[in-house]
PDB file of C-alpha atoms in Angstrom:
ATOM      1  CA  UNK A   1     -76.085 -47.463 -67.507  1.00 98.00           C
ATOM      2  CA  UNK A   2     -73.452 -45.354 -69.288  1.00 98.00           C
ATOM      3  CA  UNK A   3     -70.720 -47.964 -68.971  1.00 98.00           C
ATOM      4  CA  UNK A   4     -73.027 -50.634 -70.367  1.00 98.00           C
ATOM      5  CA  UNK A   5     -73.659 -48.402 -73.371  1.00 98.00           C
ATOM      6  CA  UNK A   6     -70.082 -47.467 -74.169  1.00 98.00           C
ATOM      7  CA  UNK A   7     -67.721 -50.137 -72.789  1.00 98.00           C
ATOM      8  CA  UNK A   8     -67.317 -53.457 -74.576  1.00 98.00           C
ATOM      9  CA  UNK A   9     -64.975 -56.411 -74.482  1.00 97.00           C
ATOM     10  CA  UNK A  10     -62.578 -56.955 -77.382  1.00 97.00           C
ATOM     11  CA  UNK A  11     -61.101 -60.175 -78.729  1.00 96.00           C
ATOM     12  CA  UNK A  12     -57.680 -59.241 -77.326  1.00 96.00           C
ATOM     13  CA  UNK A  13     -59.031 -59.190 -73.775  1.00 97.00           C
ATOM     14  CA  UNK A  14     -58.933 -55.408 -73.428  1.00 98.00           C
ATOM     15  CA  UNK A  15     -62.205 -53.590 -72.758  1.00 98.00           C
ATOM     16  CA  UNK A  16     -62.642 -50.647 -75.118  1.00 98.00           C
ATOM     17  CA  UNK A  17     -64.561 -47.401 -74.629  1.00 98.00           C
ATOM     18  CA  UNK A  18     -66.447 -45.897 -77.559  1.00 98.00           C
ATOM     19  CA  UNK A  19     -65.281 -42.364 -76.847  1.00 98.00           C
ATOM     20  CA  UNK A  20     -66.252 -41.168 -80.319  1.00 98.00           C
ATOM     21  CA  UNK A  21     -69.901 -42.097 -79.889  1.00 98.00           C
ATOM     22  CA  UNK A  22     -70.035 -40.927 -76.285  1.00 98.00           C
ATOM     23  CA  UNK A  23     -68.439 -37.568 -77.084  1.00 98.00           C
ATOM     24  CA  UNK A  24     -71.140 -36.977 -79.709  1.00 98.00           C
ATOM     25  CA  UNK A  25     -73.984 -37.540 -77.250  1.00 98.00           C
ATOM     26  CA  UNK A  26     -74.750 -34.321 -75.401  1.00 98.00           C
ATOM     27  CA  UNK A  27     -77.259 -36.117 -73.196  1.00 98.00           C
ATOM     28  CA  UNK A  28     -74.899 -38.886 -72.128  1.00 98.00           C
ATOM     29  CA  UNK A  29     -72.037 -36.487 -71.449  1.00 98.00           C
ATOM     30  CA  UNK A  30     -74.420 -34.469 -69.293  1.00 98.00           C
ATOM     31  CA  UNK A  31     -75.490 -37.678 -67.558  1.00 98.00           C
ATOM     32  CA  UNK A  32     -71.859 -38.452 -66.736  1.00 98.00           C
ATOM     33  CA  UNK A  33     -71.403 -34.936 -65.342  1.00 98.00           C
ATOM     34  CA  UNK A  34     -74.501 -35.401 -63.204  1.00 98.00           C
ATOM     35  CA  UNK A  35     -73.208 -38.734 -61.938  1.00 98.00           C
ATOM     36  CA  UNK A  36     -69.886 -37.175 -60.904  1.00 98.00           C
ATOM     37  CA  UNK A  37     -71.713 -34.345 -59.151  1.00 98.00           C
ATOM     38  CA  UNK A  38     -73.946 -36.845 -57.355  1.00 98.00           C
ATOM     39  CA  UNK A  39     -70.974 -38.853 -56.071  1.00 98.00           C
ATOM     40  CA  UNK A  40     -69.077 -35.708 -55.084  1.00 98.00           C
ATOM     41  CA  UNK A  41     -72.057 -34.600 -53.028  1.00 98.00           C
ATOM     42  CA  UNK A  42     -71.957 -37.712 -50.869  1.00 98.00           C
ATOM     43  CA  UNK A  43     -70.055 -38.211 -47.606  1.00 98.00           C
ATOM     44  CA  UNK A  44     -67.954 -41.351 -48.094  1.00 98.00           C
ATOM     45  CA  UNK A  45     -66.229 -40.807 -44.748  1.00 98.00           C
ATOM     46  CA  UNK A  46     -69.506 -41.898 -43.137  1.00 98.00           C
ATOM     47  CA  UNK A  47     -69.923 -45.043 -45.249  1.00 98.00           C
ATOM     48  CA  UNK A  48     -68.976 -48.555 -44.260  1.00 98.00           C
ATOM     49  CA  UNK A  49     -65.735 -49.742 -45.855  1.00 98.00           C
ATOM     50  CA  UNK A  50     -66.990 -51.540 -48.960  1.00 98.00           C
ATOM     51  CA  UNK A  51     -69.389 -48.760 -49.913  1.00 98.00           C
ATOM     52  CA  UNK A  52     -66.731 -46.088 -49.399  1.00 98.00           C
ATOM     53  CA  UNK A  53     -64.174 -48.076 -51.423  1.00 98.00           C
ATOM     54  CA  UNK A  54     -66.613 -48.591 -54.310  1.00 98.00           C
ATOM     55  CA  UNK A  55     -67.663 -44.924 -54.227  1.00 98.00           C
ATOM     56  CA  UNK A  56     -64.110 -43.622 -54.534  1.00 99.00           C
ATOM     57  CA  UNK A  57     -63.292 -46.093 -57.329  1.00 99.00           C
ATOM     58  CA  UNK A  58     -66.393 -45.065 -59.260  1.00 99.00           C
ATOM     59  CA  UNK A  59     -65.601 -41.385 -58.786  1.00 99.00           C
ATOM     60  CA  UNK A  60     -62.033 -41.859 -60.019  1.00 98.00           C
ATOM     61  CA  UNK A  61     -63.162 -43.735 -63.112  1.00 99.00           C
ATOM     62  CA  UNK A  62     -65.999 -41.334 -63.907  1.00 99.00           C
ATOM     63  CA  UNK A  63     -63.751 -38.271 -63.621  1.00 98.00           C
ATOM     64  CA  UNK A  64     -61.164 -39.953 -65.856  1.00 98.00           C
ATOM     65  CA  UNK A  65     -63.857 -40.496 -68.489  1.00 98.00           C
ATOM     66  CA  UNK A  66     -64.869 -36.833 -68.167  1.00 98.00           C
ATOM     67  CA  UNK A  67     -61.273 -35.743 -68.753  1.00 98.00           C
ATOM     68  CA  UNK A  68     -60.895 -37.820 -71.904  1.00 98.00           C
ATOM     69  CA  UNK A  69     -64.284 -36.880 -73.333  1.00 98.00           C
ATOM     70  CA  UNK A  70     -63.537 -33.180 -72.836  1.00 98.00           C
ATOM     71  CA  UNK A  71     -60.391 -33.490 -74.980  1.00 97.00           C
ATOM     72  CA  UNK A  72     -61.345 -36.269 -77.385  1.00 98.00           C
ATOM     73  CA  UNK A  73     -59.980 -37.102 -79.943  1.00 98.00           C
ATOM     74  CA  UNK A  74     -56.584 -37.772 -78.388  1.00 98.00           C
ATOM     75  CA  UNK A  75     -54.085 -40.582 -78.852  1.00 98.00           C
ATOM     76  CA  UNK A  76     -53.262 -40.940 -75.157  1.00 98.00           C
ATOM     77  CA  UNK A  77     -54.415 -39.523 -71.850  1.00 98.00           C
ATOM     78  CA  UNK A  78     -50.810 -38.422 -71.337  1.00 96.00           C
ATOM     79  CA  UNK A  79     -51.336 -35.856 -74.101  1.00 96.00           C
ATOM     80  CA  UNK A  80     -53.442 -33.859 -71.613  1.00 96.00           C
ATOM     81  CA  UNK A  81     -51.552 -31.579 -69.245  1.00 94.00           C
ATOM     82  CA  UNK A  82     -52.550 -30.860 -65.681  1.00 95.00           C
ATOM     83  CA  UNK A  83     -53.679 -27.313 -64.959  1.00 92.00           C
ATOM     84  CA  UNK A  84     -53.302 -25.027 -61.967  1.00 89.00           C
ATOM     85  CA  UNK A  85     -50.204 -26.793 -60.689  1.00 84.00           C
ATOM     86  CA  UNK A  86     -47.622 -24.025 -60.969  1.00 73.00           C
ATOM     87  CA  UNK A  87     -44.174 -25.223 -62.000  1.00 65.00           C
ATOM     88  CA  UNK A  88     -44.670 -28.896 -61.133  1.00 74.00           C
ATOM     89  CA  UNK A  89     -42.853 -30.720 -63.984  1.00 68.00           C
ATOM     90  CA  UNK A  90     -44.969 -33.828 -63.397  1.00 67.00           C
ATOM     91  CA  UNK A  91     -48.007 -31.860 -64.564  1.00 64.00           C
ATOM     92  CA  UNK A  92     -46.679 -31.720 -68.122  1.00 73.00           C
ATOM     93  CA  UNK A  93     -47.597 -35.346 -68.841  1.00 84.00           C
ATOM     94  CA  UNK A  94     -51.103 -36.359 -67.904  1.00 94.00           C
ATOM     95  CA  UNK A  95     -54.112 -34.714 -66.243  1.00 96.00           C
ATOM     96  CA  UNK A  96     -53.776 -36.363 -62.854  1.00 97.00           C
ATOM     97  CA  UNK A  97     -52.801 -33.263 -60.852  1.00 96.00           C
ATOM     98  CA  UNK A  98     -55.625 -30.954 -61.916  1.00 96.00           C
ATOM     99  CA  UNK A  99     -58.055 -30.334 -59.057  1.00 97.00           C
ATOM    100  CA  UNK A 100     -61.281 -31.619 -60.567  1.00 97.00           C
ATOM    101  CA  UNK A 101     -63.849 -32.354 -57.886  1.00 98.00           C
ATOM    102  CA  UNK A 102     -64.768 -31.295 -54.339  1.00 98.00           C
ATOM    103  CA  UNK A 103     -65.781 -33.980 -51.839  1.00 98.00           C
ATOM    104  CA  UNK A 104     -66.667 -33.167 -48.244  1.00 98.00           C
ATOM    105  CA  UNK A 105     -65.160 -29.709 -48.652  1.00 98.00           C
ATOM    106  CA  UNK A 106     -61.850 -30.935 -50.057  1.00 98.00           C
ATOM    107  CA  UNK A 107     -60.762 -30.083 -53.600  1.00 98.00           C
ATOM    108  CA  UNK A 108     -59.256 -33.181 -55.196  1.00 98.00           C
ATOM    109  CA  UNK A 109     -57.296 -34.270 -58.252  1.00 98.00           C
ATOM    110  CA  UNK A 110     -57.206 -37.803 -59.619  1.00 98.00           C
ATOM    111  CA  UNK A 111     -53.773 -38.127 -58.049  1.00 97.00           C
ATOM    112  CA  UNK A 112     -55.251 -37.092 -54.697  1.00 98.00           C
ATOM    113  CA  UNK A 113     -58.025 -39.679 -54.936  1.00 98.00           C
ATOM    114  CA  UNK A 114     -55.565 -42.466 -55.709  1.00 98.00           C
ATOM    115  CA  UNK A 115     -52.618 -41.601 -53.512  1.00 98.00           C
ATOM    116  CA  UNK A 116     -54.062 -39.731 -50.535  1.00 98.00           C
ATOM    117  CA  UNK A 117     -57.398 -41.535 -50.216  1.00 98.00           C
ATOM    118  CA  UNK A 118     -57.662 -44.928 -51.905  1.00 98.00           C
ATOM    119  CA  UNK A 119     -54.208 -46.353 -51.251  1.00 98.00           C
ATOM    120  CA  UNK A 120     -53.594 -45.130 -47.672  1.00 98.00           C
ATOM    121  CA  UNK A 121     -57.181 -45.582 -46.508  1.00 98.00           C
ATOM    122  CA  UNK A 122     -57.987 -49.046 -47.814  1.00 98.00           C
ATOM    123  CA  UNK A 123     -54.518 -50.653 -47.992  1.00 98.00           C
ATOM    124  CA  UNK A 124     -55.589 -53.038 -50.740  1.00 98.00           C
ATOM    125  CA  UNK A 125     -53.297 -53.687 -53.701  1.00 98.00           C
ATOM    126  CA  UNK A 126     -56.323 -54.708 -55.744  1.00 98.00           C
ATOM    127  CA  UNK A 127     -57.264 -51.043 -56.082  1.00 98.00           C
ATOM    128  CA  UNK A 128     -54.821 -50.945 -58.988  1.00 98.00           C
ATOM    129  CA  UNK A 129     -57.059 -53.381 -60.878  1.00 98.00           C
ATOM    130  CA  UNK A 130     -60.133 -51.243 -60.229  1.00 98.00           C
ATOM    131  CA  UNK A 131     -59.172 -47.681 -61.129  1.00 98.00           C
ATOM    132  CA  UNK A 132     -58.720 -47.070 -64.827  1.00 98.00           C
ATOM    133  CA  UNK A 133     -56.429 -44.546 -66.518  1.00 97.00           C
ATOM    134  CA  UNK A 134     -58.005 -44.800 -69.989  1.00 98.00           C
ATOM    135  CA  UNK A 135     -55.053 -46.726 -71.424  1.00 98.00           C
ATOM    136  CA  UNK A 136     -54.542 -50.101 -73.078  1.00 98.00           C
ATOM    137  CA  UNK A 137     -51.921 -51.014 -70.490  1.00 98.00           C
ATOM    138  CA  UNK A 138     -54.309 -50.433 -67.614  1.00 98.00           C
ATOM    139  CA  UNK A 139     -56.552 -53.098 -66.086  1.00 98.00           C
ATOM    140  CA  UNK A 140     -59.961 -53.161 -67.734  1.00 98.00           C
ATOM    141  CA  UNK A 141     -62.684 -50.628 -67.117  1.00 98.00           C
ATOM    142  CA  UNK A 142     -65.686 -52.747 -66.176  1.00 98.00           C
ATOM    143  CA  UNK A 143     -68.919 -52.326 -68.191  1.00 98.00           C
ATOM    144  CA  UNK A 144     -70.725 -51.445 -64.946  1.00 98.00           C
ATOM    145  CA  UNK A 145     -70.084 -49.484 -61.796  1.00 98.00           C
ATOM    146  CA  UNK A 146     -68.450 -50.989 -58.726  1.00 98.00           C
ATOM    147  CA  UNK A 147     -70.853 -52.028 -55.963  1.00 98.00           C
ATOM    148  CA  UNK A 148     -70.305 -52.668 -52.279  1.00 98.00           C
ATOM    149  CA  UNK A 149     -72.323 -55.886 -52.420  1.00 98.00           C
ATOM    150  CA  UNK A 150     -69.989 -57.548 -54.919  1.00 98.00           C
ATOM    151  CA  UNK A 151     -66.788 -55.623 -54.219  1.00 98.00           C
ATOM    152  CA  UNK A 152     -64.609 -58.462 -52.936  1.00 98.00           C
ATOM    153  CA  UNK A 153     -65.533 -60.863 -55.730  1.00 98.00           C
ATOM    154  CA  UNK A 154     -65.153 -58.140 -58.363  1.00 98.00           C
ATOM    155  CA  UNK A 155     -61.733 -57.083 -57.071  1.00 98.00           C
ATOM    156  CA  UNK A 156     -60.512 -60.687 -57.176  1.00 98.00           C
ATOM    157  CA  UNK A 157     -61.929 -61.154 -60.679  1.00 98.00           C
ATOM    158  CA  UNK A 158     -60.240 -57.958 -61.894  1.00 98.00           C
ATOM    159  CA  UNK A 159     -56.918 -59.063 -60.406  1.00 98.00           C
ATOM    160  CA  UNK A 160     -57.143 -62.484 -62.066  1.00 98.00           C
ATOM    161  CA  UNK A 161     -58.102 -60.973 -65.419  1.00 98.00           C
ATOM    162  CA  UNK A 162     -55.107 -58.650 -65.470  1.00 98.00           C
ATOM    163  CA  UNK A 163     -52.487 -60.978 -64.039  1.00 98.00           C
ATOM    164  CA  UNK A 164     -53.428 -63.658 -66.566  1.00 98.00           C
ATOM    165  CA  UNK A 165     -53.308 -61.275 -69.529  1.00 98.00           C
ATOM    166  CA  UNK A 166     -49.968 -60.574 -71.270  1.00 97.00           C
ATOM    167  CA  UNK A 167     -50.096 -56.899 -70.339  1.00 97.00           C
ATOM    168  CA  UNK A 168     -50.012 -57.996 -66.694  1.00 98.00           C
ATOM    169  CA  UNK A 169     -47.250 -60.596 -66.879  1.00 97.00           C
ATOM    170  CA  UNK A 170     -45.495 -62.705 -69.483  1.00 96.00           C
ATOM    171  CA  UNK A 171     -42.776 -65.312 -68.950  1.00 95.00           C
ATOM    172  CA  UNK A 172     -39.721 -65.148 -71.183  1.00 93.00           C
ATOM    173  CA  UNK A 173     -38.023 -68.249 -72.594  1.00 91.00           C
ATOM    174  CA  UNK A 174     -35.276 -68.025 -69.964  1.00 91.00           C
ATOM    175  CA  UNK A 175     -37.807 -67.970 -67.137  1.00 91.00           C
ATOM    176  CA  UNK A 176     -37.506 -64.263 -66.475  1.00 94.00           C
ATOM    177  CA  UNK A 177     -40.615 -62.106 -66.326  1.00 97.00           C
ATOM    178  CA  UNK A 178     -41.829 -59.034 -68.127  1.00 97.00           C
ATOM    179  CA  UNK A 179     -44.547 -57.393 -66.072  1.00 98.00           C
ATOM    180  CA  UNK A 180     -46.702 -54.301 -66.103  1.00 98.00           C
ATOM    181  CA  UNK A 181     -45.058 -51.081 -64.959  1.00 98.00           C
ATOM    182  CA  UNK A 182     -47.821 -50.897 -62.354  1.00 98.00           C
ATOM    183  CA  UNK A 183     -45.758 -53.371 -60.339  1.00 98.00           C
ATOM    184  CA  UNK A 184     -42.777 -51.005 -60.439  1.00 97.00           C
ATOM    185  CA  UNK A 185     -44.632 -47.736 -59.855  1.00 97.00           C
ATOM    186  CA  UNK A 186     -46.511 -49.157 -56.881  1.00 98.00           C
ATOM    187  CA  UNK A 187     -44.074 -51.828 -55.718  1.00 97.00           C
ATOM    188  CA  UNK A 188     -44.712 -50.869 -52.104  1.00 97.00           C
ATOM    189  CA  UNK A 189     -48.300 -52.087 -52.525  1.00 98.00           C
ATOM    190  CA  UNK A 190     -47.115 -55.455 -53.868  1.00 97.00           C
ATOM    191  CA  UNK A 191     -44.749 -56.556 -51.141  1.00 95.00           C
ATOM    192  CA  UNK A 192     -42.035 -53.950 -51.683  1.00 96.00           C
ATOM    193  CA  UNK A 193     -39.711 -56.168 -53.724  1.00 94.00           C
ATOM    194  CA  UNK A 194     -39.455 -58.236 -56.872  1.00 93.00           C
ATOM    195  CA  UNK A 195     -40.141 -61.388 -54.892  1.00 92.00           C
ATOM    196  CA  UNK A 196     -43.172 -59.703 -53.351  1.00 94.00           C
ATOM    197  CA  UNK A 197     -44.494 -58.890 -56.804  1.00 96.00           C
ATOM    198  CA  UNK A 198     -44.008 -62.500 -57.932  1.00 95.00           C
ATOM    199  CA  UNK A 199     -45.812 -63.770 -54.831  1.00 95.00           C
ATOM    200  CA  UNK A 200     -48.701 -61.440 -55.603  1.00 96.00           C
ATOM    201  CA  UNK A 201     -48.828 -62.654 -59.192  1.00 97.00           C
ATOM    202  CA  UNK A 202     -48.916 -66.282 -58.061  1.00 96.00           C
ATOM    203  CA  UNK A 203     -51.915 -65.529 -55.856  1.00 97.00           C
ATOM    204  CA  UNK A 204     -54.043 -64.629 -58.873  1.00 98.00           C
ATOM    205  CA  UNK A 205     -52.394 -66.710 -61.592  1.00 98.00           C
ATOM    206  CA  UNK A 206     -54.133 -69.530 -63.419  1.00 98.00           C
ATOM    207  CA  UNK A 207     -52.680 -73.002 -62.685  1.00 97.00           C
ATOM    208  CA  UNK A 208     -50.684 -72.886 -65.920  1.00 96.00           C
ATOM    209  CA  UNK A 209     -49.226 -69.436 -65.214  1.00 96.00           C
ATOM    210  CA  UNK A 210     -48.597 -70.316 -61.570  1.00 96.00           C
ATOM    211  CA  UNK A 211     -46.536 -73.309 -62.653  1.00 94.00           C
ATOM    212  CA  UNK A 212     -44.414 -71.104 -64.912  1.00 93.00           C
ATOM    213  CA  UNK A 213     -44.035 -68.503 -62.175  1.00 94.00           C
ATOM    214  CA  UNK A 214     -42.758 -71.232 -59.879  1.00 89.00           C
ATOM    215  CA  UNK A 215     -39.554 -71.308 -61.902  1.00 86.00           C
ATOM    216  CA  UNK A 216     -39.297 -67.561 -62.431  1.00 87.00           C
ATOM    217  CA  UNK A 217     -35.744 -66.242 -62.306  1.00 80.00           C
ATOM    218  CA  UNK A 218     -36.734 -62.655 -61.638  1.00 88.00           C
ATOM    219  CA  UNK A 219     -38.246 -59.613 -63.299  1.00 96.00           C
ATOM    220  CA  UNK A 220     -36.328 -58.707 -66.442  1.00 96.00           C
ATOM    221  CA  UNK A 221     -38.418 -55.753 -67.573  1.00 97.00           C
ATOM    222  CA  UNK A 222     -41.490 -53.626 -67.255  1.00 98.00           C
ATOM    223  CA  UNK A 223     -43.866 -52.254 -69.860  1.00 98.00           C
ATOM    224  CA  UNK A 224     -47.035 -50.236 -70.257  1.00 98.00           C
ATOM    225  CA  UNK A 225     -49.091 -49.205 -73.284  1.00 98.00           C
ATOM    226  CA  UNK A 226     -50.340 -45.632 -72.895  1.00 98.00           C
ATOM    227  CA  UNK A 227     -52.479 -45.702 -76.074  1.00 98.00           C
ATOM    228  CA  UNK A 228     -56.080 -44.680 -75.449  1.00 98.00           C
ATOM    229  CA  UNK A 229     -58.340 -47.605 -74.615  1.00 98.00           C
TER     230      UNK A 229
END
């Protein structure tokens, strides 16, 4: 309900969140908090795979929205520092290491949800098209929650949408590629090499893009837009 109210598609293919309007609604911010608390009170370890996967994705995205709304207005989520992390230099850029939510007795940060639960538990590279870091460079935040019943189709659709958008991959005149930094940060999830990344891209590319990828000479660069979505 909340995503349908505040997330909308833009002409450039990037879904935008109306943080300004949402931050001014006490009721809808409280509703988001209640939703996070409801998910955190569940026991995803007892769920079947698709339901558990969807639950963790929804929790990650909802907590990310909480983080931004608490600090809005900001230019980028990276303007928010993590708290309670001691001298960890990685906490200076971004909120991902703050322990934010307790699930099944375990206190978790966004980084924990992504890198100690979602990636090692489900072993599915498409998770990177599902979790959203509130940035233009990130795959789109859907205007509805993830559901077990449609998970596979939705993951494939999200992968296709991102791969076929310029922020996912673009082909230079010389045949080299410029791709999202996601494919560098998480290369291990995409085959572990440049050729593995290209093979992954081909899997979700439109016929036109796939034809251009067929002659790709390699990855020439990576990019990511951290501006708030």
